[in-house]
């Protein structure tokens, strides 16, 4: 289990990665206003909690996540312009 602090465009973010089982990782990036999660976490719960949240699949590390595109997002994320197909780097700017 690792907590990673990283900076993108002079803004600080926190990433979390944890191997749940061999080959199965939980990965998460937190911004000030929202978060990006792997497919293990529940988008419906984020929706119900009115979170700005987006999902990326097929990642094992925070570094993997930074290279991917969003596959889905909550309606609150969509209201701030986060849409499927956007790069994670674009989304980071909207959740800072």
PDB file of C-alpha atoms in Angstrom:
ATOM      1  CA  UNK A   1       0.000   0.000   0.000  1.00  0.00           C
ATOM      2  CA  UNK A   2       1.420   3.371  -1.012  1.00  0.00           C
ATOM      3  CA  UNK A   3       0.348   6.983  -0.678  1.00  0.00           C
ATOM      4  CA  UNK A   4       1.968   9.071  -3.398  1.00  0.00           C
ATOM      5  CA  UNK A   5       2.199  12.840  -3.474  1.00  0.00           C
ATOM      6  CA  UNK A   6       2.789  14.319  -6.927  1.00  0.00           C
ATOM      7  CA  UNK A   7       2.657  17.676  -8.657  1.00  0.00           C
ATOM      8  CA  UNK A   8       1.127  18.429 -12.050  1.00  0.00           C
ATOM      9  CA  UNK A   9       1.295  22.027 -13.322  1.00  0.00           C
ATOM     10  CA  UNK A  10       2.342  23.309  -9.871  1.00  0.00           C
ATOM     11  CA  UNK A  11      -0.673  21.713  -8.165  1.00  0.00           C
ATOM     12  CA  UNK A  12      -0.324  19.001  -5.546  1.00  0.00           C
ATOM     13  CA  UNK A  13      -2.355  15.792  -5.714  1.00  0.00           C
ATOM     14  CA  UNK A  14      -2.412  12.607  -3.681  1.00  0.00           C
ATOM     15  CA  UNK A  15      -2.562   9.156  -5.184  1.00  0.00           C
ATOM     16  CA  UNK A  16      -3.170   5.860  -3.465  1.00  0.00           C
ATOM     17  CA  UNK A  17      -2.383   2.395  -4.728  1.00  0.00           C
ATOM     18  CA  UNK A  18      -2.844  -0.909  -2.977  1.00  0.00           C
ATOM     19  CA  UNK A  19      -2.470  -4.475  -4.202  1.00  0.00           C
ATOM     20  CA  UNK A  20      -5.640  -6.222  -3.015  1.00  0.00           C
ATOM     21  CA  UNK A  21      -4.714  -9.591  -4.494  1.00  0.00           C
ATOM     22  CA  UNK A  22      -1.986 -10.695  -6.872  1.00  0.00           C
ATOM     23  CA  UNK A  23      -2.532  -8.669 -10.046  1.00  0.00           C
ATOM     24  CA  UNK A  24      -5.531  -6.758  -8.626  1.00  0.00           C
ATOM     25  CA  UNK A  25      -4.866  -3.193  -7.496  1.00  0.00           C
ATOM     26  CA  UNK A  26      -6.972  -0.400  -6.047  1.00  0.00           C
ATOM     27  CA  UNK A  27      -5.881   2.990  -7.432  1.00  0.00           C
ATOM     28  CA  UNK A  28      -7.216   6.438  -6.533  1.00  0.00           C
ATOM     29  CA  UNK A  29      -6.219  10.102  -7.068  1.00  0.00           C
ATOM     30  CA  UNK A  30      -7.655  12.839  -4.852  1.00  0.00           C
ATOM     31  CA  UNK A  31      -7.936  16.512  -5.749  1.00  0.00           C
ATOM     32  CA  UNK A  32      -9.414  19.335  -3.668  1.00  0.00           C
ATOM     33  CA  UNK A  33     -12.862  19.091  -5.271  1.00  0.00           C
ATOM     34  CA  UNK A  34     -13.108  15.559  -6.564  1.00  0.00           C
ATOM     35  CA  UNK A  35     -11.365  12.306  -7.318  1.00  0.00           C
ATOM     36  CA  UNK A  36     -10.453   9.787  -9.987  1.00  0.00           C
ATOM     37  CA  UNK A  37     -10.893   6.125  -9.127  1.00  0.00           C
ATOM     38  CA  UNK A  38     -10.235   2.745 -10.659  1.00  0.00           C
ATOM     39  CA  UNK A  39     -13.041   0.375 -11.559  1.00  0.00           C
ATOM     40  CA  UNK A  40     -12.933  -1.314  -8.137  1.00  0.00           C
ATOM     41  CA  UNK A  41     -14.669   1.654  -6.531  1.00  0.00           C
ATOM     42  CA  UNK A  42     -18.381   2.255  -6.938  1.00  0.00           C
ATOM     43  CA  UNK A  43     -19.515   5.073  -9.233  1.00  0.00           C
ATOM     44  CA  UNK A  44     -23.122   4.725  -8.053  1.00  0.00           C
ATOM     45  CA  UNK A  45     -22.085   5.492  -4.479  1.00  0.00           C
ATOM     46  CA  UNK A  46     -20.094   8.535  -5.637  1.00  0.00           C
ATOM     47  CA  UNK A  47     -23.179   9.638  -7.571  1.00  0.00           C
ATOM     48  CA  UNK A  48     -25.445   9.197  -4.555  1.00  0.00           C
ATOM     49  CA  UNK A  49     -22.997  11.188  -2.405  1.00  0.00           C
ATOM     50  CA  UNK A  50     -22.997  13.965  -5.039  1.00  0.00           C
ATOM     51  CA  UNK A  51     -19.239  13.706  -5.574  1.00  0.00           C
ATOM     52  CA  UNK A  52     -17.246  14.959  -8.513  1.00  0.00           C
ATOM     53  CA  UNK A  53     -15.790  11.602  -9.521  1.00  0.00           C
ATOM     54  CA  UNK A  54     -14.462   9.880 -12.616  1.00  0.00           C
ATOM     55  CA  UNK A  55     -13.491   6.286 -13.402  1.00  0.00           C
ATOM     56  CA  UNK A  56     -10.445   4.885 -15.196  1.00  0.00           C
ATOM     57  CA  UNK A  57     -10.044   1.167 -15.870  1.00  0.00           C
ATOM     58  CA  UNK A  58      -7.086  -1.098 -16.566  1.00  0.00           C
ATOM     59  CA  UNK A  59      -4.607   0.507 -14.162  1.00  0.00           C
ATOM     60  CA  UNK A  60      -2.290  -0.932 -11.527  1.00  0.00           C
ATOM     61  CA  UNK A  61      -0.495   2.249 -10.404  1.00  0.00           C
ATOM     62  CA  UNK A  62      -1.005   5.986 -10.111  1.00  0.00           C
ATOM     63  CA  UNK A  63       1.517   6.411 -12.939  1.00  0.00           C
ATOM     64  CA  UNK A  64      -0.643   4.131 -15.132  1.00  0.00           C
ATOM     65  CA  UNK A  65      -3.694   6.218 -14.259  1.00  0.00           C
ATOM     66  CA  UNK A  66      -1.994   9.458 -15.308  1.00  0.00           C
ATOM     67  CA  UNK A  67      -1.666   8.058 -18.856  1.00  0.00           C
ATOM     68  CA  UNK A  68      -5.304   6.989 -19.273  1.00  0.00           C
ATOM     69  CA  UNK A  69      -8.620   8.493 -20.318  1.00  0.00           C
ATOM     70  CA  UNK A  70     -11.814   8.613 -18.277  1.00  0.00           C
ATOM     71  CA  UNK A  71     -14.419   5.937 -19.078  1.00  0.00           C
ATOM     72  CA  UNK A  72     -17.293   7.320 -16.961  1.00  0.00           C
ATOM     73  CA  UNK A  73     -18.126  10.083 -14.492  1.00  0.00           C
ATOM     74  CA  UNK A  74     -20.821  11.275 -12.103  1.00  0.00           C
ATOM     75  CA  UNK A  75     -23.371  13.896 -13.120  1.00  0.00           C
ATOM     76  CA  UNK A  76     -21.639  16.353 -10.757  1.00  0.00           C
ATOM     77  CA  UNK A  77     -18.383  15.726 -12.623  1.00  0.00           C
ATOM     78  CA  UNK A  78     -20.165  16.292 -15.922  1.00  0.00           C
ATOM     79  CA  UNK A  79     -21.420  19.666 -14.634  1.00  0.00           C
ATOM     80  CA  UNK A  80     -17.798  20.838 -14.302  1.00  0.00           C
ATOM     81  CA  UNK A  81     -16.931  19.513 -17.769  1.00  0.00           C
ATOM     82  CA  UNK A  82     -15.556  16.053 -16.969  1.00  0.00           C
ATOM     83  CA  UNK A  83     -16.645  13.676 -19.702  1.00  0.00           C
ATOM     84  CA  UNK A  84     -15.748  10.152 -20.833  1.00  0.00           C
ATOM     85  CA  UNK A  85     -12.769  10.209 -23.174  1.00  0.00           C
ATOM     86  CA  UNK A  86     -10.979  13.083 -21.403  1.00  0.00           C
ATOM     87  CA  UNK A  87      -7.430  12.449 -20.297  1.00  0.00           C
ATOM     88  CA  UNK A  88      -6.745  12.111 -16.595  1.00  0.00           C
ATOM     89  CA  UNK A  89      -4.377  15.090 -16.867  1.00  0.00           C
ATOM     90  CA  UNK A  90      -7.271  17.248 -18.145  1.00  0.00           C
ATOM     91  CA  UNK A  91      -9.500  16.006 -15.333  1.00  0.00           C
ATOM     92  CA  UNK A  92      -6.878  16.850 -12.695  1.00  0.00           C
ATOM     93  CA  UNK A  93      -7.223  20.529 -13.603  1.00  0.00           C
ATOM     94  CA  UNK A  94     -10.959  20.353 -12.911  1.00  0.00           C
ATOM     95  CA  UNK A  95     -10.705  18.595  -9.549  1.00  0.00           C
ATOM     96  CA  UNK A  96      -7.987  20.789  -8.047  1.00  0.00           C
TER      97      UNK A  96
END
